[in-house]
Short mmCIF file of C-alpha atoms and ligand atoms in Angstrom, two decimals:
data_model
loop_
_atom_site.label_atom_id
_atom_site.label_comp_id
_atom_site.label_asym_id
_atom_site.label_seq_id
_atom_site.Cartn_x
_atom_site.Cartn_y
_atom_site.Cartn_z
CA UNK A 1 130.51 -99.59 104.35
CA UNK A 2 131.93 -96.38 104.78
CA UNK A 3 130.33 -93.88 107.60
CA UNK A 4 128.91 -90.62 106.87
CA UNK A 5 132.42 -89.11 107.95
CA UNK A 6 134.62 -91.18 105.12
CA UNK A 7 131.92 -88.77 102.36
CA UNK A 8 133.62 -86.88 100.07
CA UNK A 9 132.29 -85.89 97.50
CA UNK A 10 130.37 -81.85 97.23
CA UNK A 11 126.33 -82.29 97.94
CA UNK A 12 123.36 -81.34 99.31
CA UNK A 13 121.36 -84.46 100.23
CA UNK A 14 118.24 -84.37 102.71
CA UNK A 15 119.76 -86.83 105.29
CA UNK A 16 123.09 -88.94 104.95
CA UNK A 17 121.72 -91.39 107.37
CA UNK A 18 118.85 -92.70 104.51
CA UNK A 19 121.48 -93.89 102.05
CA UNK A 20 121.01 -97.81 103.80
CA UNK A 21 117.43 -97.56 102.22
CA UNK A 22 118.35 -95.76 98.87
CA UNK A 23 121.11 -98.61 98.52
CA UNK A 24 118.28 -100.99 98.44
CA UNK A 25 116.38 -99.70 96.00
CA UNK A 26 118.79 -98.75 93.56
CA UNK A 27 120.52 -102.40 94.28
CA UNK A 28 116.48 -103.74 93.96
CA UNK A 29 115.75 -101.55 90.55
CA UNK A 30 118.98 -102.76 89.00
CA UNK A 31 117.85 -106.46 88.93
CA UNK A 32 115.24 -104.97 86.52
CA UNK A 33 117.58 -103.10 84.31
CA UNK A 34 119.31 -106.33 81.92
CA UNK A 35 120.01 -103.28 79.08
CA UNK A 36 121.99 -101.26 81.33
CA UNK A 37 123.64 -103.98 83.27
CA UNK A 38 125.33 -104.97 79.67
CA UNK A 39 126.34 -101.67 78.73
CA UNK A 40 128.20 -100.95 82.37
CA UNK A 41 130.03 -104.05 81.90
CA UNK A 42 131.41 -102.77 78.32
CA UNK A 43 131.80 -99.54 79.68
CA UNK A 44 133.91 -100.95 82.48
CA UNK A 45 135.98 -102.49 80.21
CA UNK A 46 136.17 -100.06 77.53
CA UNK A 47 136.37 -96.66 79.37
CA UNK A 48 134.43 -94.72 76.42
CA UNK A 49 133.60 -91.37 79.13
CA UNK A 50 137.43 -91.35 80.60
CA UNK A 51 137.43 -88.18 82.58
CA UNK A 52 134.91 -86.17 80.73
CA UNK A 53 132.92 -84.12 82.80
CA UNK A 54 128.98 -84.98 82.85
CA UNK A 55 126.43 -82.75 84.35
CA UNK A 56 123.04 -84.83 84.78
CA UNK A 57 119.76 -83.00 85.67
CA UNK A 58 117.30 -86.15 85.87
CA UNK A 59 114.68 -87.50 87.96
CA UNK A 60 116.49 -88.56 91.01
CA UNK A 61 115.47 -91.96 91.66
CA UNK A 62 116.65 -95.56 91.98
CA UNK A 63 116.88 -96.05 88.11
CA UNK A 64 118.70 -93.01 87.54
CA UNK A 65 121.22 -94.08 90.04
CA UNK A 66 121.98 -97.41 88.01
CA UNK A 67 122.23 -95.25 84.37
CA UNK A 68 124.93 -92.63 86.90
CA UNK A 69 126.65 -95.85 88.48
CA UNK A 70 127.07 -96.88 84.75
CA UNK A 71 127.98 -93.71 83.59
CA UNK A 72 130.89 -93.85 86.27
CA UNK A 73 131.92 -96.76 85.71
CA UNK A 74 132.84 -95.88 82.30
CA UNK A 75 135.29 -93.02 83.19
CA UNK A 76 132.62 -90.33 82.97
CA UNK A 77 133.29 -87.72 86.43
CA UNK A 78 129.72 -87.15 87.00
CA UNK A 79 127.47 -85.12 88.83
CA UNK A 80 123.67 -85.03 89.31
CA UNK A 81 120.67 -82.35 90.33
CA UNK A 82 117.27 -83.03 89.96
CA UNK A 83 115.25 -82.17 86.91
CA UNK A 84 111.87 -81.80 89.24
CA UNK A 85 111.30 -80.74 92.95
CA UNK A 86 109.14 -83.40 93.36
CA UNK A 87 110.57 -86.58 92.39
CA UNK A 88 113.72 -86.68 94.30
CA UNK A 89 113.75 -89.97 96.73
CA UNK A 90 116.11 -88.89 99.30
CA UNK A 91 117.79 -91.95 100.33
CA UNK A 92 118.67 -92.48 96.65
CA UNK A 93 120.01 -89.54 96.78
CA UNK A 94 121.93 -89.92 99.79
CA UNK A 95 123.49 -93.17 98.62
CA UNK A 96 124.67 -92.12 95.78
CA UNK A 97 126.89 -89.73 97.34
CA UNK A 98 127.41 -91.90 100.29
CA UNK A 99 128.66 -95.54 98.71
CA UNK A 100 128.87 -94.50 95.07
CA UNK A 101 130.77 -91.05 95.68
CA UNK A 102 128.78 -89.25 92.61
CA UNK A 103 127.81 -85.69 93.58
CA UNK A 104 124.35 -85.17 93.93
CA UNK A 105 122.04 -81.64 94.90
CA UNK A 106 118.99 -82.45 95.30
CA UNK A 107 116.14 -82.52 98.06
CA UNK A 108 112.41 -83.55 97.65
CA UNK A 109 110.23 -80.66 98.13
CA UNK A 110 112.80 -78.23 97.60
CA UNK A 111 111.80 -74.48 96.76
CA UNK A 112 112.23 -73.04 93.91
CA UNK A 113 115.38 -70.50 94.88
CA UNK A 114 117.28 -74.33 96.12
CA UNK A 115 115.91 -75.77 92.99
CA UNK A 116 117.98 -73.09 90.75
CA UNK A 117 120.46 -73.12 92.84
CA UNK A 118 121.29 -76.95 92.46
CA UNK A 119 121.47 -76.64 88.75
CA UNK A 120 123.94 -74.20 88.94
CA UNK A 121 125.97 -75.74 91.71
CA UNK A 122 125.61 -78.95 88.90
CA UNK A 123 126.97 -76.38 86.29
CA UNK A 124 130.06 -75.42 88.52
CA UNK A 125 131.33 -78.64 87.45
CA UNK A 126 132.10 -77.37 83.94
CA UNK A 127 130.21 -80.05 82.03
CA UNK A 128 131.66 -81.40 78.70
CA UNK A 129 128.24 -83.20 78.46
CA UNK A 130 125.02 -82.31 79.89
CA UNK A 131 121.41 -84.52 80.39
CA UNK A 132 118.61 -82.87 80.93
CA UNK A 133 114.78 -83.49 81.38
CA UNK A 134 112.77 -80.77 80.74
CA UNK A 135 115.88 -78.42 79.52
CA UNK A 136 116.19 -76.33 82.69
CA UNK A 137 120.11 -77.72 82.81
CA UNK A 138 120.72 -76.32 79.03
CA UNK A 139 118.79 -73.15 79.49
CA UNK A 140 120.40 -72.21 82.86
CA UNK A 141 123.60 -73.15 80.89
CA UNK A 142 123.40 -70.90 77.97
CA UNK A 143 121.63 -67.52 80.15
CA UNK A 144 123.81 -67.73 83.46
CA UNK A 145 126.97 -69.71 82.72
CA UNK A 146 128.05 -68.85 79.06
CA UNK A 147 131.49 -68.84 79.76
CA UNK A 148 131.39 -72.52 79.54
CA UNK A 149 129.78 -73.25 76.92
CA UNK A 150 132.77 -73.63 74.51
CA UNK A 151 134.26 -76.76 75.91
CA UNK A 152 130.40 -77.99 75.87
CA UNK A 153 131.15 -81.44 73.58
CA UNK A 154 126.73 -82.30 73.35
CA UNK A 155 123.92 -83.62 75.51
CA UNK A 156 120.86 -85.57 75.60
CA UNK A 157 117.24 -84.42 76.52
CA UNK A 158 115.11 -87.22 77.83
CA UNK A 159 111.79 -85.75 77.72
CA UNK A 160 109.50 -84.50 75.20
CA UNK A 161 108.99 -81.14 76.78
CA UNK A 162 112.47 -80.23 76.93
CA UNK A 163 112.73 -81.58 73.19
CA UNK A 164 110.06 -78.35 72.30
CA UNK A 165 111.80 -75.93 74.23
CA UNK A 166 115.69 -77.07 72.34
CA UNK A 167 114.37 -77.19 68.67
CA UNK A 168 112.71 -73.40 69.36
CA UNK A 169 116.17 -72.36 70.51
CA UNK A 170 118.03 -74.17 67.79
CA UNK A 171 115.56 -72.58 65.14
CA UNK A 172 116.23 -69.18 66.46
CA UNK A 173 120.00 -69.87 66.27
CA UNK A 174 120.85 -69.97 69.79
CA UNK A 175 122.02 -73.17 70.85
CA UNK A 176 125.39 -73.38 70.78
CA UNK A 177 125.91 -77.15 71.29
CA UNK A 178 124.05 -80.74 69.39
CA UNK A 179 121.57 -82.14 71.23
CA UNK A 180 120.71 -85.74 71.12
CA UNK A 181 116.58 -86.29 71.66
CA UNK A 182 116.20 -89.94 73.51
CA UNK A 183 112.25 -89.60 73.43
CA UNK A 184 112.47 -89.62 69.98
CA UNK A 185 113.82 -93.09 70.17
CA UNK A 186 111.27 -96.03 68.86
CA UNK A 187 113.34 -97.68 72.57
CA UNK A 188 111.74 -94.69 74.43
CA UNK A 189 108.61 -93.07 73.88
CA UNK A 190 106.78 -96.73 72.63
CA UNK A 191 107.91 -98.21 76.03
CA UNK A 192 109.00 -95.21 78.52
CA UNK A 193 106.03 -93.21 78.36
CA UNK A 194 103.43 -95.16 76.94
CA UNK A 195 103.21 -98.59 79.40
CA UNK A 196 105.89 -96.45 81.99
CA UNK A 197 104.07 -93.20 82.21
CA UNK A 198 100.50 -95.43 81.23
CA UNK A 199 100.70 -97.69 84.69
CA UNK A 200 102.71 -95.11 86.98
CA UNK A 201 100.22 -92.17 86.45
CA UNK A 202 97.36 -94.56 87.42
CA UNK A 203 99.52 -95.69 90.32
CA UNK A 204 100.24 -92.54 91.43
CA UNK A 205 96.37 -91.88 91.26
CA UNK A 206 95.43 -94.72 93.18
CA UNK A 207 97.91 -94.39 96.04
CA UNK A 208 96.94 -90.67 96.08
CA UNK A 209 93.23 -91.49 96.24
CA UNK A 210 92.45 -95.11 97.06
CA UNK A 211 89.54 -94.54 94.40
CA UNK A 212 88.36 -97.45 92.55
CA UNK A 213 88.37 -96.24 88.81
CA UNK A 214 85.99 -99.31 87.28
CA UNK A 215 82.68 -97.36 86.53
CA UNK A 216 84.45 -93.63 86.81
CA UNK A 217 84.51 -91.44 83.69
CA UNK A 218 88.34 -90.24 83.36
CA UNK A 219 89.18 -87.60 80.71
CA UNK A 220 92.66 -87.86 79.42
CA UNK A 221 93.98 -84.74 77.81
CA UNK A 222 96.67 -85.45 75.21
CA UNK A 223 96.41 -88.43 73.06
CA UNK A 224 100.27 -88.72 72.58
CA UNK A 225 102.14 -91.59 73.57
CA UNK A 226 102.05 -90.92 77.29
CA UNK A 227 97.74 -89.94 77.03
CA UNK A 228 97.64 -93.63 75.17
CA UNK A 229 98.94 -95.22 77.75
CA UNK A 230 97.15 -93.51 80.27
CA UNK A 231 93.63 -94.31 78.40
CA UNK A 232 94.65 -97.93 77.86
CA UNK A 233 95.78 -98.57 81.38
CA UNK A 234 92.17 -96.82 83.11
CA UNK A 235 89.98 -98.30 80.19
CA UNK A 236 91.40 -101.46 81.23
CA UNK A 237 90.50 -100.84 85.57
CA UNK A 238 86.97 -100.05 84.13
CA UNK A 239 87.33 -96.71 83.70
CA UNK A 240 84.88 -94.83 80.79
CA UNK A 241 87.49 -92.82 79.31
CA UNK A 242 87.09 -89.91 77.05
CA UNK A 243 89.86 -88.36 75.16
CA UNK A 244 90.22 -84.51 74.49
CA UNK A 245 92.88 -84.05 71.80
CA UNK A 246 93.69 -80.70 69.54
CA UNK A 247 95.31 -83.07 66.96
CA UNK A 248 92.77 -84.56 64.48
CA UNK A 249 94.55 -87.29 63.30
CA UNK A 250 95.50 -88.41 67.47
CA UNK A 251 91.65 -87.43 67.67
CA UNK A 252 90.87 -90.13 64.94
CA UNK A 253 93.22 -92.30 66.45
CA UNK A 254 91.55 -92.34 69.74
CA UNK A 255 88.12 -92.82 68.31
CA UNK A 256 89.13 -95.74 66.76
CA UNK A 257 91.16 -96.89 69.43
CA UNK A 258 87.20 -97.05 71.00
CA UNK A 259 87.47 -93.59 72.81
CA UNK A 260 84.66 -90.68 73.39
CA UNK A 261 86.57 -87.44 72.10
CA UNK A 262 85.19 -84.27 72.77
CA UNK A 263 86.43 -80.89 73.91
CA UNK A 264 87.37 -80.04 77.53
CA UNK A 265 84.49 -77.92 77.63
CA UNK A 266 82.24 -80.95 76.95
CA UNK A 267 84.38 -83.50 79.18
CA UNK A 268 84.32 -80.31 82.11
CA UNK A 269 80.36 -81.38 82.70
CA UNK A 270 80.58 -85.07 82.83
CA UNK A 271 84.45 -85.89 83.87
CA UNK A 272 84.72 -87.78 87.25
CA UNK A 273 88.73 -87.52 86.76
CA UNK A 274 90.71 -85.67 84.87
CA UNK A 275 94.01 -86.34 84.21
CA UNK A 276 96.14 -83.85 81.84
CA UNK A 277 99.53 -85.02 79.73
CA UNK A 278 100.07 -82.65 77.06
CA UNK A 279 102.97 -81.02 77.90
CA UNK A 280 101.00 -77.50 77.56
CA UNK A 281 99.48 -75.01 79.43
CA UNK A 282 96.18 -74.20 81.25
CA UNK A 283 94.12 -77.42 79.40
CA UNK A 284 91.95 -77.42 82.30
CA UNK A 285 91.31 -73.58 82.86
CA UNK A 286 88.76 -71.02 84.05
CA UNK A 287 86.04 -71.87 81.46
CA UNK A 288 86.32 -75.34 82.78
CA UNK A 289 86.49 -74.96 86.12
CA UNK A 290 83.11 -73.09 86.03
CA UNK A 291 81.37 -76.64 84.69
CA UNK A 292 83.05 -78.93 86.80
CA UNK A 293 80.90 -81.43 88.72
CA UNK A 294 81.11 -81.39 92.21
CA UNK A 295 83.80 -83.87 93.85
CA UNK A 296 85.77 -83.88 90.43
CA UNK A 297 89.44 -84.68 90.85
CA UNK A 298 92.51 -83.35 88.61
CA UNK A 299 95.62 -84.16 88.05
CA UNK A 300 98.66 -83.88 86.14
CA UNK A 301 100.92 -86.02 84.36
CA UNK A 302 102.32 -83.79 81.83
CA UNK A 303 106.20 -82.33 82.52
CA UNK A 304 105.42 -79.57 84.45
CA UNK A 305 102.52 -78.07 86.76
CA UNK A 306 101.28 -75.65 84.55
CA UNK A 307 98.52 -78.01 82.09
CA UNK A 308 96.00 -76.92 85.28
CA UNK A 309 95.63 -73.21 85.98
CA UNK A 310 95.92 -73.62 89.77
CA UNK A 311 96.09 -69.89 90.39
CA UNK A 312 92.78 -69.31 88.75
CA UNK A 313 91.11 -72.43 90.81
CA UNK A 314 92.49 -70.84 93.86
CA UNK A 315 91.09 -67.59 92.74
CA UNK A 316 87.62 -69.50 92.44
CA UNK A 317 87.77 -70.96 96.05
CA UNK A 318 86.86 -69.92 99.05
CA UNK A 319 88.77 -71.99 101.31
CA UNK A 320 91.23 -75.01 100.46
CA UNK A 321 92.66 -77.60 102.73
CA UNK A 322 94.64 -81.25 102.30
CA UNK A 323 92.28 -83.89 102.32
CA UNK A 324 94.52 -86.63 102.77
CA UNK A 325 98.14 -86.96 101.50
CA UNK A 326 98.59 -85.41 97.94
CA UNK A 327 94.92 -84.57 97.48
CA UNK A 328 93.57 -80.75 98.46
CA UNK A 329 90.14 -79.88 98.31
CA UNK A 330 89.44 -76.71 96.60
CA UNK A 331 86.03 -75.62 98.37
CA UNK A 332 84.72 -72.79 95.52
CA UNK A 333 82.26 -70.19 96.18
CA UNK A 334 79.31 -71.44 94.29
CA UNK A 335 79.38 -74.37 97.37
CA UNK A 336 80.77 -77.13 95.04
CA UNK A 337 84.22 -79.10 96.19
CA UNK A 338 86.89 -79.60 93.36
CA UNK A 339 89.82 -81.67 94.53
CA UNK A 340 93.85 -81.49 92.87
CA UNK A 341 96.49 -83.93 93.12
CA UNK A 342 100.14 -83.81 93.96
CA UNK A 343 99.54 -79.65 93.47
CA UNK A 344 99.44 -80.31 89.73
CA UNK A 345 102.89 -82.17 89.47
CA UNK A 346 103.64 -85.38 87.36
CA UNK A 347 101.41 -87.20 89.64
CA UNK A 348 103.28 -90.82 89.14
CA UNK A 349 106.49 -88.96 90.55
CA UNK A 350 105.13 -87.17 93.31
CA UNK A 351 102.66 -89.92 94.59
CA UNK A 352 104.43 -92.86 93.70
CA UNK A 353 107.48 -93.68 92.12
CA UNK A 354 107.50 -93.26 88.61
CA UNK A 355 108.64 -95.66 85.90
CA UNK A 356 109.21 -98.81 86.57
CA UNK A 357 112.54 -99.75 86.16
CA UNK A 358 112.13 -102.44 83.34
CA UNK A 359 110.88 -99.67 81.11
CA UNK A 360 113.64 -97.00 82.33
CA UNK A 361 115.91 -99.76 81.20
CA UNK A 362 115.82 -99.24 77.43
CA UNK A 363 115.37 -95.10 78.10
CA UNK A 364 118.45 -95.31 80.02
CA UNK A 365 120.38 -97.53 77.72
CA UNK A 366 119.58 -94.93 74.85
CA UNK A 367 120.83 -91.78 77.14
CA UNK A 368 124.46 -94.12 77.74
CA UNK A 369 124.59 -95.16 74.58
CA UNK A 370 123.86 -91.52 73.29
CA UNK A 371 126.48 -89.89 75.46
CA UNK A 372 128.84 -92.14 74.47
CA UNK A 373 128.18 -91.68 70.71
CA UNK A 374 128.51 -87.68 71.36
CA UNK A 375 131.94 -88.10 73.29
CA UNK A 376 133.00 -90.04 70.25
CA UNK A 377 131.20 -87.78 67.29
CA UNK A 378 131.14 -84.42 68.55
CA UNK A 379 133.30 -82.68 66.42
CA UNK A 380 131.54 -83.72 63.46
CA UNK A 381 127.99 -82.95 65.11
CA UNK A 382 126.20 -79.51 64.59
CA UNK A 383 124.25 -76.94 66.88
CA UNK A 384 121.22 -78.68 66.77
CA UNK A 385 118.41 -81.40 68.03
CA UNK A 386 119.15 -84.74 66.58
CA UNK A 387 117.29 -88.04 67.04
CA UNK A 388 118.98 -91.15 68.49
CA UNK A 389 120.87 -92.64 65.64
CA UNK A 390 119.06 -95.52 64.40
CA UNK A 391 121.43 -98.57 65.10
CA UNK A 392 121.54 -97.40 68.58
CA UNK A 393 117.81 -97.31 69.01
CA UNK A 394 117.49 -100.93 67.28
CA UNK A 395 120.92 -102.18 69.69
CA UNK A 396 119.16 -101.24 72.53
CA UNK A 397 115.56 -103.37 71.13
CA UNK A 398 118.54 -106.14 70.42
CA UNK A 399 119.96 -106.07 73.99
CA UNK A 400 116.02 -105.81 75.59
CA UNK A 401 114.88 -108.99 73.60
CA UNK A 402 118.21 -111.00 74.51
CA UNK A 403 117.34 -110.38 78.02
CA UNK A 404 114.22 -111.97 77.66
CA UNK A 405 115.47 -114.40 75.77
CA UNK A 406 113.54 -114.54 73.10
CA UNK A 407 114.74 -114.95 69.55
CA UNK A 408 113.38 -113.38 66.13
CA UNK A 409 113.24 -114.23 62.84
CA UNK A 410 116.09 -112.88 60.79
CA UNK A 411 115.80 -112.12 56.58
CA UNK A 412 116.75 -114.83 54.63
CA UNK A 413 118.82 -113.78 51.31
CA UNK A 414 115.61 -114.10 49.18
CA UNK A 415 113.94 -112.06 51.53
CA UNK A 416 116.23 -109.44 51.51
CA UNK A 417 116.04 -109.37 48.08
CA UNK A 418 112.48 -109.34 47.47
CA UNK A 419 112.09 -106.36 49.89
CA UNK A 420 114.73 -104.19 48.04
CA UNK A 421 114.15 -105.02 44.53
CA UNK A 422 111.10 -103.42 42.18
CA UNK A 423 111.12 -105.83 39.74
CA UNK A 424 109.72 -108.93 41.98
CA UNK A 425 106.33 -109.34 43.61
CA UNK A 426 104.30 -108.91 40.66
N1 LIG B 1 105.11 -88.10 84.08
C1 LIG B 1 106.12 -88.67 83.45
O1 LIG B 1 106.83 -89.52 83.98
C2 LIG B 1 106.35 -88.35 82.02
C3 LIG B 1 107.08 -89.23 81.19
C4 LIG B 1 107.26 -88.92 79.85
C5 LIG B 1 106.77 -87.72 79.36
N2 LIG B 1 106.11 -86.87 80.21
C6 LIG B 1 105.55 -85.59 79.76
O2 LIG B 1 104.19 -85.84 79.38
C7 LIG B 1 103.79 -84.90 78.37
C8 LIG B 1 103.28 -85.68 77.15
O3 LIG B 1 104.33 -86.50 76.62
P1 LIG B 1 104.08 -87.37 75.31
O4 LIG B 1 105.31 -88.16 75.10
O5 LIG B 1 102.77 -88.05 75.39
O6 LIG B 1 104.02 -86.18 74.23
P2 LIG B 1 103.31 -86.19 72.82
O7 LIG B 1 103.84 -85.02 72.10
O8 LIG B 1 103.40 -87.57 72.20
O9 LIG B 1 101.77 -85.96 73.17
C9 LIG B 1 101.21 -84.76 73.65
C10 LIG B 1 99.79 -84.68 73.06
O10 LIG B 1 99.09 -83.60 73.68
C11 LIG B 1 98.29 -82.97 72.69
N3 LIG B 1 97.94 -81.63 73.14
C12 LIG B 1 98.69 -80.49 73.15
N4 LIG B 1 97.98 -79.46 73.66
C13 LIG B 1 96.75 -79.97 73.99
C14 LIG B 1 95.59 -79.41 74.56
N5 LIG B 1 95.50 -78.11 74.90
N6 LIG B 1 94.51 -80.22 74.77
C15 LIG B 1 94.55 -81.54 74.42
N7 LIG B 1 95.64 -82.12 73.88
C16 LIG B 1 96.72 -81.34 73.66
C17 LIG B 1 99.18 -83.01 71.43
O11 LIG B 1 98.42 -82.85 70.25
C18 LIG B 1 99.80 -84.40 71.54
O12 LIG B 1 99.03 -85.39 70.89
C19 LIG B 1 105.05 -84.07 78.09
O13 LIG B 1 105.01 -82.92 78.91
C20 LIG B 1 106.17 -84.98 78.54
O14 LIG B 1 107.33 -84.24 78.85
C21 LIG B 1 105.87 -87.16 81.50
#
């Protein structure tokens, strides 16, 4: 095992002496990651990413690690920052750099000037590719480091948020490289944030809290695939969930999915929890605050901080202290106690650990298997957002079920013919 001395590689980790730990639990999370596993051993052999230059702005954390160890083994000279201030596990971090030699700047916690900073130090490396989560990497590319954005081949963009904030720039013309959108994958969103996001956000809660949710009413905001999941997972603990939706047809969905759906400033009166996953702004806000029972939690699951206007809640309170780890207690004037999570953050990656790595599997297949298609296609790819191709997304469901071992049925010739001809079935 090399000592801290024998590191090379640039970085700004927390504390080089936490690597043993992270080693574990990347070593532990790869066990659960079949998908991957079989795409590092064709990478080793095939060398798809020889010497192209990767830039990765991701969730720092033990399954990240296996999809950058991958990634590496394939040729690619990568580097990582973190996508979120909050998710970073240090010693992952640490042994990345430490017994993996990948670059990595990133520190839990850190402020938002280090934050910035990190991306561009993950810039500096001149990407050819880029991965984001949430776009900050791309955006801080094409304001503050334009010079390099002609020997930008493509990149992927994990997350649904960042997805939003690409297509506006495409649509105004302004992204000057193709895109590749993993949560558009079937091998992503019906998996990653649906059962991922659906079990870790109620894990974070719980470890946060130590609340038992059977007989609580829980108001999900967002009925998309991660609010499903969320709803499923607390209906199933006992929870009485009500959805709050500004789709109708989700709306509809979650009625018939056996749902209450009303409008925040119904669910404000009655809500014992409140959990937000949107991917908007201020869905809990002033008006809501105002109704809120007393001893009602929030908390955040969406991409970034800002689905609860915290500002205006602190504006509301006269005092505010931490009640235990991850939970602060907003006292407000009118005597009533409000309480936030995590400070608004993606609650399952600030008070626990995320996705589990069986789901971050097929997520993390699609982003290697993506980045390879892009070093391969780029010249004939154009400046915009494009979904996962297809027979990658259905590879990826291929290599997942293989794992398990389980076999499907396959089309018989008739079949096949029945299916694609108009003339039989009647
Ligand atoms: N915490 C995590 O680990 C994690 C993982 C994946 C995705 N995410 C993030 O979670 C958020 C949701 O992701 P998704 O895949 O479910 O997206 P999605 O687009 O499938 O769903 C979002 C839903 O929110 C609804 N919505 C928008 N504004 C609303 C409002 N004001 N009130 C009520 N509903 C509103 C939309 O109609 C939509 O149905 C995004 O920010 C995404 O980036 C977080």
């Amino acid at each position: 095992m090399p000592s801290h001395a024998a590191v090379t590689v640039a970085c700004d980790v927390k504390d080089l002496a936490l690597a043993d730990t992270g080693k574990r639990r990347i070593e532990w999370a790869f066990q659960s990651m079949p998908v991957l596993q079989t795409i590092r051993k064709q990478f080793i052999k095939t060398q798809p990413l020889r010497d192209i230059r990767v830039a990765a702005c991701l969730h720092v954390t033990a399954e990240t690690a296996n999809l950058l160890i991958a990634m590496r083994d394939g040729g690619a000279n990568i580097v990582l920052c973190a996508s979120n201030a909050w998710s970073t596990q240090d010693d992952v971090a640490s042994s990345l750099v430490r017994d993996y030699n990948i670059p990595v700047y990133a520190n839990m916690g850190e402020n938002h000037e280090a934050h910035y900073s990190h991306i561009l130090a993950a810039l500096d490396h001149q990407p050819q590719i880029t991965m984001d989560d949430g776009a900050d990497l791309v955006t801080n590319l094409h304001t503050k480091r334009q010079e390099l954005l002609d020997n930008v081949m493509g990149g992927t963009e994990e997350t649904a948020t960042g997805v939003l904030r690409l297509e506006a720039m495409a649509k105004e013309g302004l992204l000057r490289y193709p895109i590749i959108a993993i949560h558009g994958a079937l091998t992503n969103h019906l998996f990653d944030n649906r059962y991922g996001t659906g079990q870790s956000t109620i894990d974070g809660i719980l470890r946060a809290t130590n609340m038992l949710l059977a007989g609580m009413t829980v108001v999900v905001a967002g009925y998309g695939w991660c609010g499903r999941g969320v709803a499923m997972r607390a209906h199933g603990l006992g929870a009485n969930v009500i959805v709050t939706e500004i789709d109708p047809t989700k709306a509809i969905e979650a009625i018939m999915d056996g749902f209450r759906v009303m409008s925040m400033g119904e669910a404000a009166v009655i809500g014992d929890l409140f959990i937000t996953l949107t991917g908007n702004k201020s869905v809990i806000a002033r008006d809501h605050f105002e109704k809120l029972k007393n001893g009602a939690i929030l908390c955040n699951s969406g991409h970034s901080n800002v689905e609860i206007d915290l500002d205006v809640l602190a504006s509301l309170a006269s005092s505010r202290r931490p009640a235990r780890e991850f939970v602060e207690e907003f006292a407000l004037r009118d005597g009533r106690k409000v309480y936030v999570l995590g400070e608004g953050r993606p609650i399952n990656l600030t008070a626990a650990e995320g996705q589990p790595a069986s789901v971050m599997d097929m997520s993390f297949a699609n982003q290697a298997l993506s980045v390879d298609y892009i070093a391969k296609n780029h010249a004939s790819l154009e400046k915009r957002v494009y979904q996962v191709p297809e027979d990658l997304d259905k590879q990826v469901a291929k290599m997942k079920l293989e794992s398990m071992g389980v076999k499907i049925d396959r089309l018989t010739p008739e079949q096949e013919h029945y299916l694609a001809s108009w003339s039989e079935g009647t």
